Each structure stands twice: as structure tokens, then as C-alpha cells.
Short mmCIF file of C-alpha atoms in Angstrom, two decimals:
data_model
loop_
_atom_site.label_atom_id
_atom_site.label_comp_id
_atom_site.label_asym_id
_atom_site.label_seq_id
_atom_site.Cartn_x
_atom_site.Cartn_y
_atom_site.Cartn_z
CA MET W 1 -2.85 0.59 -8.30
CA ASP W 2 -1.20 -2.84 -8.26
CA ALA W 3 -0.69 -5.06 -5.20
CA LEU W 4 3.06 -4.34 -5.00
CA THR W 5 2.47 -0.58 -4.87
CA ARG W 6 -0.20 -1.08 -2.20
CA THR W 7 2.26 -3.11 -0.12
CA TRP W 8 4.88 -0.36 -0.50
CA LEU W 9 2.41 2.36 0.52
CA LEU W 10 1.36 0.27 3.53
CA LEU W 11 5.03 -0.08 4.54
CA LEU W 12 5.57 3.67 4.18
CA GLY W 13 2.49 4.32 6.33
CA LEU W 14 3.70 1.90 9.00
CA THR W 15 7.16 3.51 8.92
CA LEU W 16 5.58 6.94 9.38
CA ALA W 17 3.53 5.61 12.32
CA THR W 18 6.76 4.18 13.78
CA ALA W 19 8.51 7.55 13.46
CA LEU W 20 5.60 9.31 15.15
CA LEU W 21 5.50 6.82 18.03
CA ALA W 22 9.28 6.89 18.46
CA GLY W 23 9.09 10.20 20.27
CA ILE W 24 6.80 8.82 22.98
CA ASP W 25 8.22 7.18 26.09
CA GLY W 26 6.55 4.40 28.02
CA ARG W 27 5.41 0.83 27.96
CA LEU W 28 2.44 1.24 25.63
CA ALA W 29 4.55 3.02 23.02
CA ALA W 30 7.19 0.24 23.19
CA LEU W 31 4.52 -2.43 22.68
CA ALA W 32 2.96 -0.44 19.82
CA LEU W 33 6.38 -0.14 18.13
CA LEU W 34 6.82 -3.93 18.30
CA ALA W 35 3.30 -4.41 16.91
CA LEU W 36 4.17 -2.09 14.03
CA ALA W 37 7.30 -4.17 13.36
CA TRP W 38 5.09 -7.27 13.19
CA LEU W 39 2.77 -5.55 10.71
CA LYS W 40 5.72 -4.45 8.54
CA ALA W 41 7.09 -8.00 8.56
CA ARG W 42 3.64 -9.27 7.57
CA ALA W 43 3.48 -6.81 4.66
CA ILE W 44 6.93 -7.88 3.41
CA LEU W 45 6.25 -11.62 3.76
CA GLY W 46 2.74 -11.44 2.37
CA GLY W 47 3.14 -8.76 -0.32
CA PHE W 48 6.76 -8.83 -1.51
CA LEU W 49 7.55 -12.48 -0.75
CA HIS W 50 4.08 -13.59 -1.93
CA LEU W 51 3.21 -15.74 1.08
CA ARG W 52 -0.31 -14.31 0.90
CA ALA W 53 -0.81 -16.49 -2.17
CA ALA W 54 0.46 -19.64 -0.41
CA PRO W 55 -2.40 -21.05 1.70
CA GLY W 56 -1.48 -21.28 5.38
CA TRP W 57 2.14 -20.17 5.05
CA LEU W 58 1.71 -16.49 5.96
CA GLY W 59 0.05 -17.47 9.24
CA ALA W 60 2.70 -20.12 9.85
CA ALA W 61 5.42 -17.47 9.45
CA MET W 62 3.68 -14.74 11.43
CA LEU W 63 2.74 -16.84 14.48
CA PRO W 64 6.30 -17.55 15.70
CA LEU W 65 7.33 -14.02 14.79
CA GLY W 66 4.44 -12.70 16.87
CA ILE W 67 5.35 -14.95 19.81
CA TRP W 68 8.98 -13.76 19.64
CA LEU W 69 8.00 -10.08 19.47
CA ALA W 70 5.58 -10.63 22.37
CA ALA W 71 8.45 -12.14 24.39
CA ILE W 72 10.64 -9.13 23.53
CA GLY W 73 7.75 -6.87 24.59
CA ALA W 74 7.38 -8.76 27.90
CA LEU W 75 11.12 -8.39 28.59
CA CYS W 76 10.85 -4.67 27.79
CA LEU W 77 7.99 -4.29 30.25
CA VAL W 78 10.17 -5.89 32.92
CA ALA W 79 13.10 -3.62 31.96
CA LEU W 80 10.96 -0.47 31.96
CA GLY W 81 9.66 -1.36 35.40
CA MET F 1 -0.48 -25.97 3.62
CA ARG F 2 1.97 -27.75 1.35
CA ILE F 3 5.67 -27.22 0.70
CA ASP F 4 4.90 -26.97 -3.01
CA ASP F 5 2.74 -23.90 -2.36
CA LEU F 6 5.75 -21.85 -1.28
CA PRO F 7 6.79 -19.32 -3.95
CA GLY F 8 10.38 -19.68 -5.16
CA GLU F 9 12.99 -22.22 -4.16
CA LEU F 10 12.64 -24.06 -0.83
CA ILE F 11 16.34 -23.50 -0.07
CA LEU F 12 15.75 -19.74 -0.10
CA TRP F 13 12.98 -20.10 2.49
CA ILE F 14 15.36 -22.15 4.64
CA LEU F 15 17.92 -19.35 4.25
CA ILE F 16 15.34 -16.68 5.14
CA ALA F 17 14.18 -18.59 8.23
CA SER F 18 17.81 -19.21 9.30
CA GLU F 19 18.77 -15.56 8.94
CA VAL F 20 15.69 -14.35 10.82
CA LEU F 21 16.50 -16.83 13.61
CA VAL F 22 20.12 -15.64 13.82
CA PHE F 23 19.09 -11.99 14.10
CA ALA F 24 16.26 -12.85 16.51
CA ALA F 25 18.78 -14.65 18.74
CA GLY F 26 21.08 -11.62 18.69
CA LEU F 27 18.26 -9.19 19.43
CA SER F 28 16.95 -11.45 22.23
CA ALA F 29 20.41 -11.56 23.80
CA MET F 30 20.57 -7.78 23.59
CA VAL F 31 17.21 -7.34 25.34
CA ALA F 32 18.15 -9.92 27.99
CA MET F 33 21.39 -8.01 28.63
CA GLY F 34 19.37 -4.80 28.84
CA LEU F 35 17.41 -6.21 31.77
CA ARG F 36 20.56 -5.83 33.90
CA ASP F 37 20.99 -2.17 33.05
CA PRO F 38 17.81 -0.68 31.53
CA GLN F 39 18.78 2.90 32.38
CA GLY F 40 22.20 2.44 30.78
CA PHE F 41 20.64 0.93 27.64
CA ALA F 42 18.09 3.77 27.42
CA ALA F 43 20.82 6.39 27.82
CA ALA F 44 23.00 4.66 25.20
CA GLN F 45 20.10 4.40 22.75
CA GLY F 46 19.33 8.09 23.30
CA HIS F 47 22.62 8.96 21.58
CA LEU F 48 21.66 7.18 18.34
CA ASP F 49 19.98 9.10 15.53
CA GLY F 50 16.64 7.39 14.94
CA ARG F 51 15.87 9.77 12.06
CA LEU F 52 18.63 8.25 9.93
CA ALA F 53 17.33 4.76 10.76
CA ALA F 54 13.78 5.80 9.75
CA LEU F 55 15.07 7.26 6.49
CA ASN F 56 16.98 4.03 5.84
CA THR F 57 13.75 2.08 6.39
CA VAL F 58 12.04 4.17 3.70
CA ILE F 59 15.01 3.56 1.36
CA LEU F 60 15.00 -0.21 1.97
CA VAL F 61 11.24 -0.74 1.53
CA THR F 62 11.34 1.36 -1.65
CA SER F 63 14.20 -0.71 -3.03
CA GLY F 64 12.13 -3.76 -2.06
CA LEU F 65 9.35 -2.47 -4.30
CA PHE F 66 11.79 -2.16 -7.23
CA ALA F 67 13.08 -5.71 -6.60
CA ALA F 68 9.53 -7.08 -6.48
CA ARG F 69 8.68 -5.30 -9.74
CA ALA F 70 11.86 -6.63 -11.34
CA GLU F 71 10.79 -10.16 -10.35
CA ARG F 72 7.39 -9.61 -11.98
CA ASP F 73 8.96 -8.10 -15.13
CA ALA F 74 11.45 -10.96 -15.47
CA ALA F 75 8.63 -13.49 -15.15
CA ALA F 76 6.76 -11.67 -17.92
CA GLY F 77 9.85 -11.76 -20.17
CA HIS F 78 10.57 -8.03 -19.90
CA ARG F 79 14.29 -8.38 -19.31
CA ARG F 80 15.20 -4.74 -19.85
CA ARG F 81 12.58 -3.56 -17.37
CA ALA F 82 13.72 -6.23 -14.92
CA ARG F 83 17.31 -4.98 -15.19
CA ILE F 84 16.19 -1.41 -14.55
CA GLY F 85 14.23 -2.56 -11.47
CA LEU F 86 17.21 -4.54 -10.17
CA GLY F 87 19.48 -1.54 -10.78
CA LEU F 88 17.17 0.76 -8.83
CA ALA F 89 16.89 -1.81 -6.01
CA GLY F 90 20.70 -2.07 -5.89
CA LEU F 91 20.98 1.71 -5.89
CA GLY F 92 18.68 1.75 -2.87
CA GLY F 93 21.05 -0.70 -1.18
CA LEU F 94 24.03 1.57 -1.89
CA MET F 95 22.11 4.57 -0.53
CA PHE F 96 21.32 2.56 2.62
CA LEU F 97 25.01 1.74 3.06
CA ALA F 98 26.07 5.36 2.47
CA LEU F 99 23.62 6.57 5.11
CA LYS F 100 24.78 3.83 7.48
CA ALA F 101 28.38 4.98 6.97
CA VAL F 102 27.32 8.56 7.81
CA GLU F 103 25.58 7.25 10.93
CA TYR F 104 28.61 5.20 12.05
CA ALA F 105 30.95 8.17 11.43
CA ARG F 106 28.68 10.41 13.50
CA ASP F 107 28.53 7.79 16.30
CA ILE F 108 32.30 7.31 16.37
CA ARG F 109 32.94 11.10 16.36
CA ALA F 110 30.59 11.30 19.36
CA GLY F 111 32.73 8.73 21.16
CA LEU F 112 30.17 5.91 20.90
CA GLY F 113 32.65 3.07 20.44
CA MET F 114 31.88 -0.63 20.38
CA ASP F 115 33.45 -1.18 23.81
CA GLY F 116 31.90 1.89 25.45
CA HIS F 117 28.78 0.09 26.64
CA PRO F 118 27.26 -3.38 26.00
CA PHE F 119 24.43 -1.64 24.09
CA TYR F 120 26.92 -0.37 21.50
CA THR F 121 28.55 -3.80 21.19
CA PHE F 122 25.17 -5.23 20.11
CA TYR F 123 24.41 -2.13 18.04
CA TYR F 124 27.57 -2.41 15.94
CA LEU F 125 27.48 -6.21 15.69
CA LEU F 126 23.83 -6.48 14.65
CA THR F 127 23.68 -3.46 12.32
CA GLY F 128 27.12 -4.31 10.94
CA PHE F 129 26.10 -7.91 10.24
CA HIS F 130 22.96 -6.59 8.57
CA ALA F 131 25.03 -4.14 6.49
CA ALA F 132 27.14 -7.10 5.35
CA HIS F 133 23.93 -8.72 4.11
CA VAL F 134 23.05 -5.51 2.26
CA ILE F 135 26.46 -5.61 0.52
CA ALA F 136 25.88 -9.27 -0.39
CA GLY F 137 22.35 -8.41 -1.58
CA VAL F 138 23.59 -5.64 -3.88
CA ALA F 139 26.12 -8.08 -5.36
CA VAL F 140 23.40 -10.73 -5.85
CA LEU F 141 21.08 -8.20 -7.54
CA ALA F 142 23.90 -7.20 -9.89
CA LEU F 143 24.67 -10.84 -10.72
CA VAL F 144 21.08 -11.84 -11.50
CA ALA F 145 20.64 -8.67 -13.60
CA ILE F 146 23.23 -9.90 -16.12
CA ARG F 147 20.88 -12.40 -17.75
CA ALA F 148 17.69 -11.31 -15.99
CA ARG F 149 16.11 -14.79 -16.19
CA PRO F 150 12.97 -15.35 -14.12
CA ALA F 151 14.20 -17.92 -11.55
CA PRO F 152 17.49 -16.19 -10.66
CA VAL F 153 15.78 -12.78 -10.50
CA GLN F 154 13.17 -14.24 -8.17
CA ALA F 155 15.94 -15.69 -5.98
CA GLY F 156 17.76 -12.35 -5.91
CA ALA F 157 14.56 -10.49 -5.03
CA MET F 158 13.80 -12.98 -2.25
CA PHE F 159 17.26 -12.45 -0.76
CA TRP F 160 16.67 -8.69 -0.95
CA HIS F 161 13.30 -8.92 0.81
CA MET F 162 14.98 -10.96 3.57
CA VAL F 163 17.39 -8.05 4.12
CA ASP F 164 14.35 -5.76 4.31
CA LEU F 165 12.53 -8.11 6.70
CA VAL F 166 15.47 -8.33 9.10
CA TRP F 167 15.81 -4.53 9.13
CA VAL F 168 12.20 -3.92 10.22
CA LEU F 169 12.82 -6.30 13.15
CA ILE F 170 16.14 -4.66 14.11
CA LEU F 171 14.72 -1.14 14.00
CA PRO F 172 12.51 -1.08 17.12
CA VAL F 173 14.77 -3.18 19.35
CA ILE F 174 17.95 -1.22 18.65
CA TYR F 175 16.69 2.29 17.92
CA LEU F 176 13.35 2.77 19.64
CA ILE F 177 12.04 0.73 22.56
CA TRP F 178 14.51 1.53 25.36
#
């Protein structure tokens, strides 16, 4: 199996996990859904956009994305009370 | 970490970063607005069909695989295979748009208009803006398939993966977390 197919299967698995979690209410589920989005973004940037082969760049892309998703998660926690 | 290590053209990475920032700003504004009325946002989100959005995610990531394979085939000089991959990726984009149209029609029939609630204003603006990028992406894939040369195919595939990337960020904020 080549790396592109592995990336695709990983994305399908993460999408399935997202669909399963979508039916659950609550703060933890919301945070887990945002974490899954981060993992999907990482798979796309690293596997399809080849940042995994560019030293340092995948981390440089994922750090601000992670900080932004964490901020969204924090706002959600406030909203969900 | 050097600029030269980045795969593809630097301008495309600037485009990708710009687009992600634009959508992130829109999604952040939506969440900030939701702080004023979390119950209203949750109720509004409850009317959306998350199953269609999940199916569209599967369609987009699968078309992303075809685009990535087309890029690899073009780089290896397999132009015919690259064209087939680009065609399948574009077909995935058209399927995404068809499903989105079904979803919008269902929403409008249910009375979920853009001005019904602030949630729906963001919903239509952000998913509509994304759909516009899908239309542009399908056109780009078709254009680069004409000659199927390595650099343009790589650029087209990168644009397509950006569309994919933005969608996976839109999905939880609009369809799931409220």
C-alpha cells in the first residue's frame, strides 16, 4: 500500500470517528471533534500536500492551527457552560 | 526549515495560508457570535443534516486521493493516467456540489433561510464561499488536465487539497460542536 492510500484510509477512519462522536453531546465530545479536525488537517498537509517531506514545515503549519482550534474549543466550553 | 524545502510553488502556499486564515476568521466570528446565544445556535445547528456533510467529507477526501495520484502520475510522465486522476477528482467535486445543492434545497424547504438566525447567515456564507472554491477547483483541475504537465498538475492538486483542508475545518464548527 502506498503512502497516498494510507493517508486516504487515515482520513476515512478519522471521518468515521467524527461521525460516531457527532451523536454525543457535551464538552468532551466537542473538544474531541476539534482534535479530530486537527488530525485530518495534519493528514492532508503532511500526506497530500507533502509537508511531511519538508523538514520543520508540517510542525510550523500545525502549531498555529492547533492554537486556533484550541481557542475555538475554549470558546465552545464557555458557550456550553 | 528553509523556504526551498516547501513542495510546489511558494505562491500557492501563500494562497493556501491566506484562504485558511480567511475561513478561520469567519469561523471564529461565528463562534464568538454563538457565545451570545448558545442555545439558539445549538437549536439552529440541530436542523442541519450532518449525515450529508459527513458523506461530502468522504467524497472530498477521496477526490483528494485522485488529485494526489494525478500529481504523482504527471511527475512520472504518465499523462493519460494523470488526466484520468484529475477527471475523477473533478467528478468528486461535482458530486460534492450536487450533494450540497440537495442539502441547501432541503434547508430552504424547511424554512432555514439566511436571515432566519445568525447561525444560518454564517452557515450559508461560509459553506457557500467554500462551494465557490470547489467550483473554481473543478475548473482548475479541468484546465491543468489539458496538457497534464507536472508543474501545473501539482499546482491544481495543491489548490484542490486546500479546498479539502478548509472543509475539514468547517465541518466541526458548523455542523457538530454546538
